[in-house]
Each structure stands twice: as structure tokens, then as C-alpha cells.
Tab-separated table of C-alpha atoms in Angstrom:
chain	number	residue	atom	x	y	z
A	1	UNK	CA	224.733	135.366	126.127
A	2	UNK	CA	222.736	137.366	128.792
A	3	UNK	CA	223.515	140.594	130.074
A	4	UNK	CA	225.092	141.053	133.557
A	5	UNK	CA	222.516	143.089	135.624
A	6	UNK	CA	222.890	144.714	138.954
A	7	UNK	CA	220.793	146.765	141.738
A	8	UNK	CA	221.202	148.084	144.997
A	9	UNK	CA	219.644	146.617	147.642
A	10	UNK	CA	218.426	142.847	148.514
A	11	UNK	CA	216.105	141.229	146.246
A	12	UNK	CA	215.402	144.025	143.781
A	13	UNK	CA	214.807	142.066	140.607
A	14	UNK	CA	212.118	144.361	139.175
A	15	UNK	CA	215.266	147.037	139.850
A	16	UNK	CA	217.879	145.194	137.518
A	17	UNK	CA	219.819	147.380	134.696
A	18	UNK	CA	222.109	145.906	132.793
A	19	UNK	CA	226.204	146.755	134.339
A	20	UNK	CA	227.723	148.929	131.517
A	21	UNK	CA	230.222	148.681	130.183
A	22	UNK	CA	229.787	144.798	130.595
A	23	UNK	CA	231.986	142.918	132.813
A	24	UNK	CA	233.308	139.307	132.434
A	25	UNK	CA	233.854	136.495	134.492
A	26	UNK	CA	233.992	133.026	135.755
A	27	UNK	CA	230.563	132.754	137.928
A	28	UNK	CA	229.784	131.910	141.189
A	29	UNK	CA	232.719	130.510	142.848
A	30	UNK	CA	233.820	128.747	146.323
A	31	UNK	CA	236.615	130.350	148.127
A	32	UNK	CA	237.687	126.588	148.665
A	33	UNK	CA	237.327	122.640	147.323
A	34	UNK	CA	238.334	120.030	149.580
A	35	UNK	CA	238.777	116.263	149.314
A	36	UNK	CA	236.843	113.895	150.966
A	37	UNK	CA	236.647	110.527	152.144
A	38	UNK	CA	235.919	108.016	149.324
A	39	UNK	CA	237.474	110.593	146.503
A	40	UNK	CA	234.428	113.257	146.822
A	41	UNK	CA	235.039	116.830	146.487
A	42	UNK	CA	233.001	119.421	148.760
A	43	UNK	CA	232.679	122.840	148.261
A	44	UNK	CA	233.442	124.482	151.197
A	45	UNK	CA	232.508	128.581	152.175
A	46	UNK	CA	230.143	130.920	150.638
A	47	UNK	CA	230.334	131.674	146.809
A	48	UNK	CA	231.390	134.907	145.437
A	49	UNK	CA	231.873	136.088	141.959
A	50	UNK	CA	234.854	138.116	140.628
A	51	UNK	CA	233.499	140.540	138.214
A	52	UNK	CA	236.777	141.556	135.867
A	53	UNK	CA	237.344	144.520	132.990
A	54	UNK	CA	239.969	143.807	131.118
A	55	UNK	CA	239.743	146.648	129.189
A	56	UNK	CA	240.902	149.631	130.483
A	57	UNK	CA	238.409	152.064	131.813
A	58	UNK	CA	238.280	155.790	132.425
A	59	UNK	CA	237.743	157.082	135.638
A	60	UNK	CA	233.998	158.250	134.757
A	61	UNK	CA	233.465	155.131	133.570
A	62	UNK	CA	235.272	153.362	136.668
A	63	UNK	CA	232.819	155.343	138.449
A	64	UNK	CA	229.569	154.387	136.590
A	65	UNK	CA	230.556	150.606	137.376
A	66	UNK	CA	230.807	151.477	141.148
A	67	UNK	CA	227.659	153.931	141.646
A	68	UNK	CA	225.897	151.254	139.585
A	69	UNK	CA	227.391	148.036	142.955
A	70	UNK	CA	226.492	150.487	145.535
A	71	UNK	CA	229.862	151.694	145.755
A	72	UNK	CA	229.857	155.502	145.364
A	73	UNK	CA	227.364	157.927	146.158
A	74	UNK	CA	228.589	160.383	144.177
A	75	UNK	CA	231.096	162.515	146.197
A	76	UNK	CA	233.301	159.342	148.161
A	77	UNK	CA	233.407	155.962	147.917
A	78	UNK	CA	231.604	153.216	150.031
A	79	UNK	CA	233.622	150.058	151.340
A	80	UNK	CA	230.754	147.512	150.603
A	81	UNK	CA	227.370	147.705	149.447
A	82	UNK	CA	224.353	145.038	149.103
A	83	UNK	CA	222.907	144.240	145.679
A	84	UNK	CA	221.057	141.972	143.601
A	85	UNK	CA	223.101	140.484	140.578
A	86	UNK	CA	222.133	138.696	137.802
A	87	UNK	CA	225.228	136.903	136.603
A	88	UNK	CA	226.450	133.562	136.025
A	89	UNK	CA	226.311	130.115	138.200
A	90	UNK	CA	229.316	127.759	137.781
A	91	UNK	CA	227.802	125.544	135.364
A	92	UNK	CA	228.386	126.958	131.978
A	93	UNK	CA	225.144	129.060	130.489
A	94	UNK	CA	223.312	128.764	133.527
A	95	UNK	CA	222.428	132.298	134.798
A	96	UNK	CA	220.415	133.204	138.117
A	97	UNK	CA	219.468	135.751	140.224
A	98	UNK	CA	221.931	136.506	143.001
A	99	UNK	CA	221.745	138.433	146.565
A	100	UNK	CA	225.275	139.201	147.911
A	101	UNK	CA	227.579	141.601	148.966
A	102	UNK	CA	229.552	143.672	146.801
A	103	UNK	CA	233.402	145.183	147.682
A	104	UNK	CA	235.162	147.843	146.546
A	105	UNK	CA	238.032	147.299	144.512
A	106	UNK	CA	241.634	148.091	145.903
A	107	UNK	CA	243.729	150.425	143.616
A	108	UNK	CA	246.982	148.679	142.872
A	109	UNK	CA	245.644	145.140	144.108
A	110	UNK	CA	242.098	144.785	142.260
A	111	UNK	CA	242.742	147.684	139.878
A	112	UNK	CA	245.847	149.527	138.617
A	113	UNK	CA	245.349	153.661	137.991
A	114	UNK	CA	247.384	155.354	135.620
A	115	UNK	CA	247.420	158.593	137.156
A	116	UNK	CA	248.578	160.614	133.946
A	117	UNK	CA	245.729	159.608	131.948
A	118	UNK	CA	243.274	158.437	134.925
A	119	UNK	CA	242.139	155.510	133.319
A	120	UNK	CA	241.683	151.752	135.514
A	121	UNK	CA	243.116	148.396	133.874
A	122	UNK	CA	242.148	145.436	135.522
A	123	UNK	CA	239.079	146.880	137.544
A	124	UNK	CA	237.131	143.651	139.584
A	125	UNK	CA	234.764	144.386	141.786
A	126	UNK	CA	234.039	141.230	143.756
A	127	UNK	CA	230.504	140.117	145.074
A	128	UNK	CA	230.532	137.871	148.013
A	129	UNK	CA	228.154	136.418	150.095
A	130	UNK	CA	226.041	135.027	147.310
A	131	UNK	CA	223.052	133.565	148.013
A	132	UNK	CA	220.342	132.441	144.859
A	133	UNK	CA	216.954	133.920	145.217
């Protein structure tokens, strides 16, 4: 299976690195599927992709993960960031190169800290906006 890869910035695929440690997920998504007329289903909205660590990570490396989307500079946090993301389409082994917006993660909604030992379970860091380049 490929690596997930991510840079900051639009359309920086020389820039790609693989995301470490690596991530998991369900690729691109729709935030909605409708039915139509005649028993058709249409995918409506932009895709996104949830990005999920289901192991638990320590802050440092909570912070790798972000600095890596854009998402901290270092000394505070950013809310979103554009990147380039290699990373999975919805059909099953298919893999492309992605522009789109990434978000930071909400403590306690997108990631749970456990403040005596500073570590993150459940860390996602969503990318929306996705568009295939």
C-alpha cells in the first residue's frame, strides 16, 4: 500500500514527504449521497478526506502531524492551511494526487488530550475542499 504524503501549499507534488507517523482512512468522501429519479444516486458537495490515528500520539508527535498539514508554525497553531495530499480516492487501491484544504483538529471533538501524560487518542485532521490535480 502507498504511503500517505503531504505538502504545504497548492500543487506541490515535487514537495511531497511521506505524513509520519502514517495515518489511516477511508478516502475521498462526499459530505452527502442523494437519491434520484429512476433509483440513481448523486454525490452531492465537495469531497474531503478524514485522516484518523488511532493510536495514541504524544504531543511532539501530535505536533509533527500538524506542522507537517500546515497547521503549526512552530510557536501557535493555524485554523486551516492549504496542501497537496497524496492519499486515497474512494475506489479501493486507487491513489491520486489531491489539492484541498486542511483543518485543525478540535481537542475533545476530533481528538481527546490526556493532560497527565499529554498524549492525543483519536487525532483526525480533516482535508476538505479536494480537488484531483
Amino acid at each position: 500500500m502507498p504511503n500517505y504524503q503531504v505538502a504545504t501549499g497548492h500543487n506541490q507534488t515535487g514537495a511531497l514527504a511521506d505524513v509520519a507517523p502514517q495515518p489511516a482512512s477511508e478516502g475521498a468522501q462526499f459530505p452527502e449521497r442523494l437519491a434520484v429519479v429512476g433509483g440513481g444516486l448523486y454525490d452531492d458537495g465537495t469531497q474531503y478526506i478524514d485522516l484518523i490515528w488511532n493510536e495514541a500520539l504524544t504531543e511532539a508527535e501530535a505536533l509533527v502531524v500538524l506542522a507537517a498539514f500546515g497547521l503549526w508554525n512552530g510557536s501557535a497553531t493555524v485554523n486551516t492551511a492549504n496542501v497537496t495530499l497524496y492519499a486515497p480516492t474512494s475506489i479501493p487501491r486507487v491513489w491520486k494526487n489531491w489539492n484541498g484544504v486542511a483543518v485543525l483538529p478540535r481537542i475533545g471533538e476530533s481528538a481527546s488530550k490526556e493532560s497527565a501524560t499529554c498524549w492525543y487518542s483519536d487525532f483526525v485532521v480533516r482535508v476538505k475542499e479536494l480537488g484531483a490535480i
